[in-house]
Amino acid sequence: MSQPLDPWNDAGILAKRLQLPGFRLLIVIGAEAWCTRCRTIRPDFDSLAASAKADEIWLWLDVEDHAQFLGDYLPENLPMMLVYDGDKLVSSAFLNNASALRVKSMEPLDYEDKNLLIDPGIRSRLISEDWASE
């Protein structure tokens, strides 16, 4: 079981791994301080993150603690899950319960739905190794 990566402490590791071809990035955006649903889903997220495949990164971003990585993006509902396959955002979904976390993490949206996705640029911010010096 591995420790979850944190963008503040593991920026170099994240940047290097995300630059590998075909790497999958699964992000859940939450607000544990005031979002009950986020606190409910977090233990399940941590469990899945700890058993992630070698070509996956599971990353929890809190709207308050990780605002720099979110940029101007603020989801309408929390928690929100974003899934990147390589450099493409393939899924974006509101998680209304912990079981949704397991289901949404495994299947991207159908191809016709992908045209509706707007990439908030989180992956590109995470891939920059020198973000901390800004």
Short mmCIF file of C-alpha atoms in Angstrom, two decimals:
data_model
loop_
_atom_site.label_atom_id
_atom_site.label_comp_id
_atom_site.label_asym_id
_atom_site.label_seq_id
_atom_site.Cartn_x
_atom_site.Cartn_y
_atom_site.Cartn_z
CA MET A 1 0.00 0.00 0.00
CA SER A 2 1.53 3.33 -1.04
CA GLN A 3 0.99 6.81 0.35
CA PRO A 4 -1.18 9.15 -1.75
CA LEU A 5 0.72 11.80 -3.66
CA ASP A 6 0.23 15.45 -2.76
CA PRO A 7 1.00 18.19 -5.29
CA TRP A 8 2.70 20.35 -2.65
CA ASN A 9 5.07 17.62 -1.49
CA ASP A 10 5.43 15.50 -4.62
CA ALA A 11 5.55 18.02 -7.48
CA GLY A 12 8.63 16.52 -9.15
CA ILE A 13 7.30 12.96 -8.95
CA LEU A 14 3.94 14.02 -10.37
CA ALA A 15 5.49 16.00 -13.23
CA LYS A 16 7.79 13.15 -14.29
CA ARG A 17 5.13 10.45 -14.11
CA LEU A 18 2.53 12.52 -15.95
CA GLN A 19 4.92 13.04 -18.85
CA LEU A 20 5.06 9.30 -19.52
CA PRO A 21 2.93 8.23 -22.52
CA GLY A 22 -0.44 6.71 -21.69
CA PHE A 23 -0.36 7.66 -18.03
CA ARG A 24 -3.79 7.95 -16.39
CA LEU A 25 -4.56 10.74 -13.92
CA LEU A 26 -7.64 10.51 -11.71
CA ILE A 27 -8.41 13.67 -9.75
CA VAL A 28 -11.11 14.19 -7.19
CA ILE A 29 -11.80 17.81 -6.27
CA GLY A 30 -13.40 18.26 -2.89
CA ALA A 31 -13.64 20.45 0.19
CA GLU A 32 -13.33 18.32 3.29
CA ALA A 33 -13.72 21.26 5.69
CA TRP A 34 -17.35 21.88 4.74
CA CYS A 35 -18.49 19.19 2.25
CA THR A 36 -19.99 16.19 4.04
CA ARG A 37 -20.12 14.17 0.82
CA CYS A 38 -16.39 14.83 0.29
CA ARG A 39 -15.56 13.56 3.78
CA THR A 40 -17.66 10.45 3.09
CA ILE A 41 -15.91 9.69 -0.20
CA ARG A 42 -12.34 10.47 0.96
CA PRO A 43 -11.61 7.13 2.72
CA ASP A 44 -12.73 5.18 -0.37
CA PHE A 45 -10.61 7.47 -2.54
CA ASP A 46 -7.55 6.93 -0.34
CA SER A 47 -8.03 3.17 -0.51
CA LEU A 48 -8.27 3.19 -4.31
CA ALA A 49 -5.31 5.57 -4.58
CA ALA A 50 -3.17 3.29 -2.42
CA SER A 51 -3.83 0.35 -4.75
CA ALA A 52 -3.52 2.29 -8.02
CA LYS A 53 -2.04 0.60 -11.06
CA ALA A 54 1.57 1.41 -11.98
CA ASP A 55 0.38 3.67 -14.83
CA GLU A 56 -2.12 5.67 -12.72
CA ILE A 57 -2.00 8.58 -10.33
CA TRP A 58 -4.92 9.22 -8.00
CA LEU A 59 -4.87 12.77 -6.66
CA TRP A 60 -7.15 14.50 -4.17
CA LEU A 61 -7.31 18.28 -4.64
CA ASP A 62 -9.05 20.36 -2.01
CA VAL A 63 -10.56 23.63 -3.28
CA GLU A 64 -9.04 25.49 -0.33
CA ASP A 65 -5.68 23.75 0.04
CA HIS A 66 -4.89 23.28 -3.66
CA ALA A 67 -6.39 26.38 -5.29
CA GLN A 68 -3.20 27.08 -7.29
CA PHE A 69 -3.58 23.79 -9.13
CA LEU A 70 -7.25 24.40 -9.90
CA GLY A 71 -6.69 27.85 -11.43
CA ASP A 72 -10.04 29.51 -12.17
CA TYR A 73 -11.86 26.17 -12.23
CA LEU A 74 -14.48 25.71 -9.53
CA PRO A 75 -16.91 22.83 -10.06
CA GLU A 76 -20.61 23.51 -9.64
CA ASN A 77 -20.90 20.47 -7.34
CA LEU A 78 -18.46 18.67 -5.08
CA PRO A 79 -16.88 16.22 -5.12
CA MET A 80 -16.01 16.23 -8.80
CA MET A 81 -13.91 13.59 -10.52
CA LEU A 82 -11.77 14.29 -13.58
CA VAL A 83 -10.06 11.49 -15.50
CA TYR A 84 -7.20 12.12 -17.92
CA ASP A 85 -5.87 9.44 -20.24
CA GLY A 86 -2.49 10.80 -21.23
CA ASP A 87 -2.99 14.48 -21.98
CA LYS A 88 -6.71 14.16 -22.81
CA LEU A 89 -9.53 14.79 -20.36
CA VAL A 90 -11.84 11.82 -20.93
CA SER A 91 -14.32 12.08 -18.09
CA SER A 92 -15.73 14.63 -15.69
CA ALA A 93 -18.41 13.60 -13.23
CA PHE A 94 -20.05 14.71 -10.00
CA LEU A 95 -19.69 11.97 -7.38
CA ASN A 96 -22.85 11.65 -5.34
CA ASN A 97 -21.67 8.64 -3.31
CA ALA A 98 -18.61 6.46 -2.68
CA SER A 99 -19.78 3.73 -5.07
CA ALA A 100 -19.81 6.31 -7.87
CA LEU A 101 -16.10 6.84 -7.23
CA ARG A 102 -15.39 3.18 -8.01
CA VAL A 103 -17.57 3.13 -11.14
CA LYS A 104 -16.47 6.48 -12.59
CA SER A 105 -12.81 5.70 -12.13
CA MET A 106 -12.98 2.72 -14.42
CA GLU A 107 -14.91 3.93 -17.46
CA PRO A 108 -14.43 7.15 -19.45
CA LEU A 109 -17.40 8.79 -21.13
CA ASP A 110 -18.52 7.66 -24.57
CA TYR A 111 -16.63 9.33 -27.40
CA GLU A 112 -19.56 11.51 -28.48
CA ASP A 113 -19.79 12.91 -24.94
CA LYS A 114 -16.11 13.83 -24.86
CA ASN A 115 -16.76 16.83 -27.09
CA LEU A 116 -18.65 18.38 -24.19
CA LEU A 117 -15.65 18.24 -21.86
CA ILE A 118 -13.74 21.42 -21.20
CA ASP A 119 -10.30 20.79 -19.77
CA PRO A 120 -9.67 23.12 -16.80
CA GLY A 121 -5.91 22.72 -17.32
CA ILE A 122 -5.17 20.99 -14.02
CA ARG A 123 -2.95 18.33 -15.59
CA SER A 124 -0.87 20.93 -17.43
CA ARG A 125 -0.31 22.84 -14.18
CA LEU A 126 0.70 19.64 -12.37
CA ILE A 127 3.17 18.71 -15.11
CA SER A 128 5.20 21.87 -14.52
CA GLU A 129 8.05 20.98 -12.15
CA ASP A 130 8.89 24.58 -11.28
CA TRP A 131 5.43 25.66 -10.09
CA ALA A 132 6.67 26.14 -6.52
CA SER A 133 9.15 28.82 -7.54
CA GLU A 134 6.47 31.09 -8.99
#
